[in-house]
XYZ file of C-alpha atoms in Angstrom:
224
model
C -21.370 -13.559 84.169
C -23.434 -14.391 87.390
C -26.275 -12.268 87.713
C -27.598 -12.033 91.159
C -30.711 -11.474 92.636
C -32.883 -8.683 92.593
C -33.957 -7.708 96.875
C -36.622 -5.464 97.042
C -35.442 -3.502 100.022
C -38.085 -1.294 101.489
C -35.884 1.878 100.411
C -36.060 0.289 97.088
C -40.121 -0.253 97.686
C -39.868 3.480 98.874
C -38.490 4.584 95.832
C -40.938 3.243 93.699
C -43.816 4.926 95.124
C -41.748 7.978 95.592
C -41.636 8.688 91.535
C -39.676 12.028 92.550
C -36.678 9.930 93.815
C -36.474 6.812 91.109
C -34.439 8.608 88.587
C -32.076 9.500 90.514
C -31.357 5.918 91.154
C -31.509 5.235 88.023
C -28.801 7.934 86.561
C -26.605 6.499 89.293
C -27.272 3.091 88.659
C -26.377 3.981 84.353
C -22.672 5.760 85.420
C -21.925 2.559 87.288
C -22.845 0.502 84.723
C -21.278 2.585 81.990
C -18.319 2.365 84.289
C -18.131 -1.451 84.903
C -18.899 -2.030 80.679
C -16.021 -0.058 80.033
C -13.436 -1.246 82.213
C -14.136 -4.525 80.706
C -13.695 -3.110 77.601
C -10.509 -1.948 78.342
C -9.237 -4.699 79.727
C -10.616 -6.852 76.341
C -8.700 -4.391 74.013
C -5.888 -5.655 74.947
C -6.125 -8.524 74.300
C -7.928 -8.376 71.143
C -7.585 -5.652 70.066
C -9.484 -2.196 69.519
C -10.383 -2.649 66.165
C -12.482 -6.592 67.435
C -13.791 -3.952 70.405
C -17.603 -4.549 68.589
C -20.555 -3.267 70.712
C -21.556 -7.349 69.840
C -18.533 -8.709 71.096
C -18.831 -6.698 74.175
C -22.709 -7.307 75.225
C -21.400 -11.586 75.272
C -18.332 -10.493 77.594
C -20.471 -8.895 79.820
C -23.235 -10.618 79.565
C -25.709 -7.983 78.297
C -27.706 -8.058 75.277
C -26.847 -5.658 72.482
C -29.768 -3.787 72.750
C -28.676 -2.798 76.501
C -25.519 -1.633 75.019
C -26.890 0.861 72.502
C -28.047 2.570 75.729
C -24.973 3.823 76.310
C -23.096 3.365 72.831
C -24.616 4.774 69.855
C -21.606 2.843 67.367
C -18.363 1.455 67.201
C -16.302 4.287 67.361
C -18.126 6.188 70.445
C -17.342 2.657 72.416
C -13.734 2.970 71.368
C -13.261 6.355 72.057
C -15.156 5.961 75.278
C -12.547 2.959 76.062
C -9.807 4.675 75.358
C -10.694 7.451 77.879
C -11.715 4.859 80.763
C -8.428 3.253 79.788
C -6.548 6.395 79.970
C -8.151 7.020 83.809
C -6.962 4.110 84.915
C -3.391 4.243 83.948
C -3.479 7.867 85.610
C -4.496 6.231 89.018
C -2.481 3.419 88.738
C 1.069 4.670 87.485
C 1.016 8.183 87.077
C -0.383 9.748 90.359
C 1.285 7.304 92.586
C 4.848 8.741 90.335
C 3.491 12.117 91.082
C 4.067 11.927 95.112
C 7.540 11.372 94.136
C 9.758 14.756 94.976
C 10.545 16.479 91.133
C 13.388 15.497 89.494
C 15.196 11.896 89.244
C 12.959 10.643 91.933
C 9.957 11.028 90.125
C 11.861 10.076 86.803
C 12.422 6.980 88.204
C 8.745 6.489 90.305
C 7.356 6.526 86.533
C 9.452 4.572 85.113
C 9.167 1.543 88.298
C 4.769 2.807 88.061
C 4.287 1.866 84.574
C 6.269 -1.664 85.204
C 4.818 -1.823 88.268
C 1.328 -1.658 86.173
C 2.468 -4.413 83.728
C 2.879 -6.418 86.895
C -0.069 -6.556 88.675
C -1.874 -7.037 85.897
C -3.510 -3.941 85.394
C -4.933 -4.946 81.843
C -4.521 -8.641 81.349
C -2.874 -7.609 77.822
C -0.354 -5.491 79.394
C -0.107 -2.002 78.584
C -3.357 -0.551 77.082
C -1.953 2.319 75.108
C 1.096 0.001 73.569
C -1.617 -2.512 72.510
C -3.588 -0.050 70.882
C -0.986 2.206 69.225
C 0.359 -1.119 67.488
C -2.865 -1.880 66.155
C -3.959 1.163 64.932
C -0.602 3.536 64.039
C -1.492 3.343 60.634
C -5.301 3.759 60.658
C -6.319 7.253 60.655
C -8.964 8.660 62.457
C -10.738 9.435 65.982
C -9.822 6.307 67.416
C -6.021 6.846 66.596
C -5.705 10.224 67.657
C -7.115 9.629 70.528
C -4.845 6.828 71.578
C -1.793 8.239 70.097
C -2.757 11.435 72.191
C -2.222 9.753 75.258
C 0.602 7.968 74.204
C 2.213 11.779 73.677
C 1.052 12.757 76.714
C 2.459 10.271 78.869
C 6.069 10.472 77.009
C 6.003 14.082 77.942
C 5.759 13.155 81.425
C 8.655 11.526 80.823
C 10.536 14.538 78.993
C 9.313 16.748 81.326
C 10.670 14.995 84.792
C 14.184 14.757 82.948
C 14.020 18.201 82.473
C 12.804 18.762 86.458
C 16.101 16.105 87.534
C 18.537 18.383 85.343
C 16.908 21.964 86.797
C 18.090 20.283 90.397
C 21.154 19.011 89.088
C 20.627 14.592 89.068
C 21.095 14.692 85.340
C 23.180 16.130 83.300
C 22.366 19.716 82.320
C 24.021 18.421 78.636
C 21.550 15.546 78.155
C 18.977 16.404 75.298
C 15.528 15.265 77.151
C 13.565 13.823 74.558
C 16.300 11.303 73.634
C 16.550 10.170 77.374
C 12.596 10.177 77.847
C 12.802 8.462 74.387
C 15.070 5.805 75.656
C 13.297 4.918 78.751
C 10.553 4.491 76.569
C 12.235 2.298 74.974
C 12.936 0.120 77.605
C 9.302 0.188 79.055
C 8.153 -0.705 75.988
C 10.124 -3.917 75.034
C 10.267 -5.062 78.657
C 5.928 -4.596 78.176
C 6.073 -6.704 74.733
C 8.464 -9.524 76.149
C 6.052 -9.916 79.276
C 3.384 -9.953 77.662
C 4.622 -12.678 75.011
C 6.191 -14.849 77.658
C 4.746 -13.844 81.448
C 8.225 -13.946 82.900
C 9.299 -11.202 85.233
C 12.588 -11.439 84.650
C 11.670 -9.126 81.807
C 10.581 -6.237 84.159
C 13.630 -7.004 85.995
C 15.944 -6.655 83.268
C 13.934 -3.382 82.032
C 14.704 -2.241 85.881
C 18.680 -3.012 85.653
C 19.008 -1.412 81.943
C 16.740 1.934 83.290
C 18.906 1.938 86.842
C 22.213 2.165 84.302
C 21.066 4.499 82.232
C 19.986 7.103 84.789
C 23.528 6.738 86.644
C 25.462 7.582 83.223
C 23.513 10.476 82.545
C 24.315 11.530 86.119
C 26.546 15.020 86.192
C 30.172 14.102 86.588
C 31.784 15.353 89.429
């Protein structure tokens, strides 16, 4: 990490002998640093893991002592959790919100769907999909740190359920078609098309994910 100069500009001089305005500076100074620490953390979960996600490990990634780090971490755990929640923001922005501009219904069933491979494909987290990464690690480790993930995990498949239900109330699925098995199969094929690009870096994995999704919505279309 390069760390760059410190300019004393003379609202920065002004500041200082202003004690009234410094820690204002300050707070805003800690969010943003909070904020850049834990986007790196993030994006070093996934690729090695949540559970190697050590306040030591951390402080050498962004080059900050460990000492600095207990300013805003008090143990392991908090950092994870507090991971898990930047992590969790980001895939909102990035996949979810976007989707969410989509009209109800198979439009927006399908704007997740393309947002979350989309996500995978830009690189978003260089380990590929935060919460997959995580939930594999830690399914069978109780505690905080699994809830939490497994939370939003739950959360996002019930976007899922919940814009099949949307695309049957105006008719582009099926009114027959049990939602949690469709949401559970487009999960399905988000998830393996995630683990295959990850393991080899070759789109043609999000591709295939696109032409196995694009099938399955148009035979759970109503039949005229």
């Amino acid at each position: 990490m390069t760390i760059q100069p410190v300019v004393l500009t003379c609202q920065a001089m002004s500041e200082h002998q202003n004690p009234a305005k410094a820690p204002r500076r300050r707070r805003s100074d800690g969010i943003r640093s909070r904020e850049a620490i834990l986007r790196q953390a993030a994006s070093l979960a996934t690729v090695e893991g949540i559970e190697g996600l050590s306040l030591g490990r951390l402080a050498d990634a962004v080059g900050m002592s460990k000492s600095g780090l207990f300013a805003h971490f008090r143990s392991k755990e908090e950092l994870q959790l507090a991971t898990i929640e930047t992590a969790d923001a980001i895939f909102e922005a990035e996949v979810v919100e976007p989707a969410l501009q989509a009209p109800p219904g198979i439009a927006r069933l399908r704007a997740l769907a393309e947002g979350f491979l989309a996500h995978l494909e830009r690189g978003v987290f260089p380990g590929g999909c935060f919460f997959a990464s995580v939930a594999a690690e830690i399914d069978t480790h109780p505690g905080p740190v699994r809830d939490r993930a497994l939370a939003s995990n739950a959360a996002w498949f019930g976007r899922l359920e919940a814009a099949v239900t949307e695309a049957q109330a105006d008719a582009t699925v099926d009114e027959g078609e049990d939602p949690a098995q469709l949401a559970f199969e487009l999960q399905a094929y988000l998830l393996l098309a995630n683990a295959s690009y990850v393991a080899s870096g070759d789109p043609i994995a999000l591709d295939r994910a696109r032409g196995a999704i694009d099938r399955l919505l148009q035979s759970v279309a109503p039949k005229s």
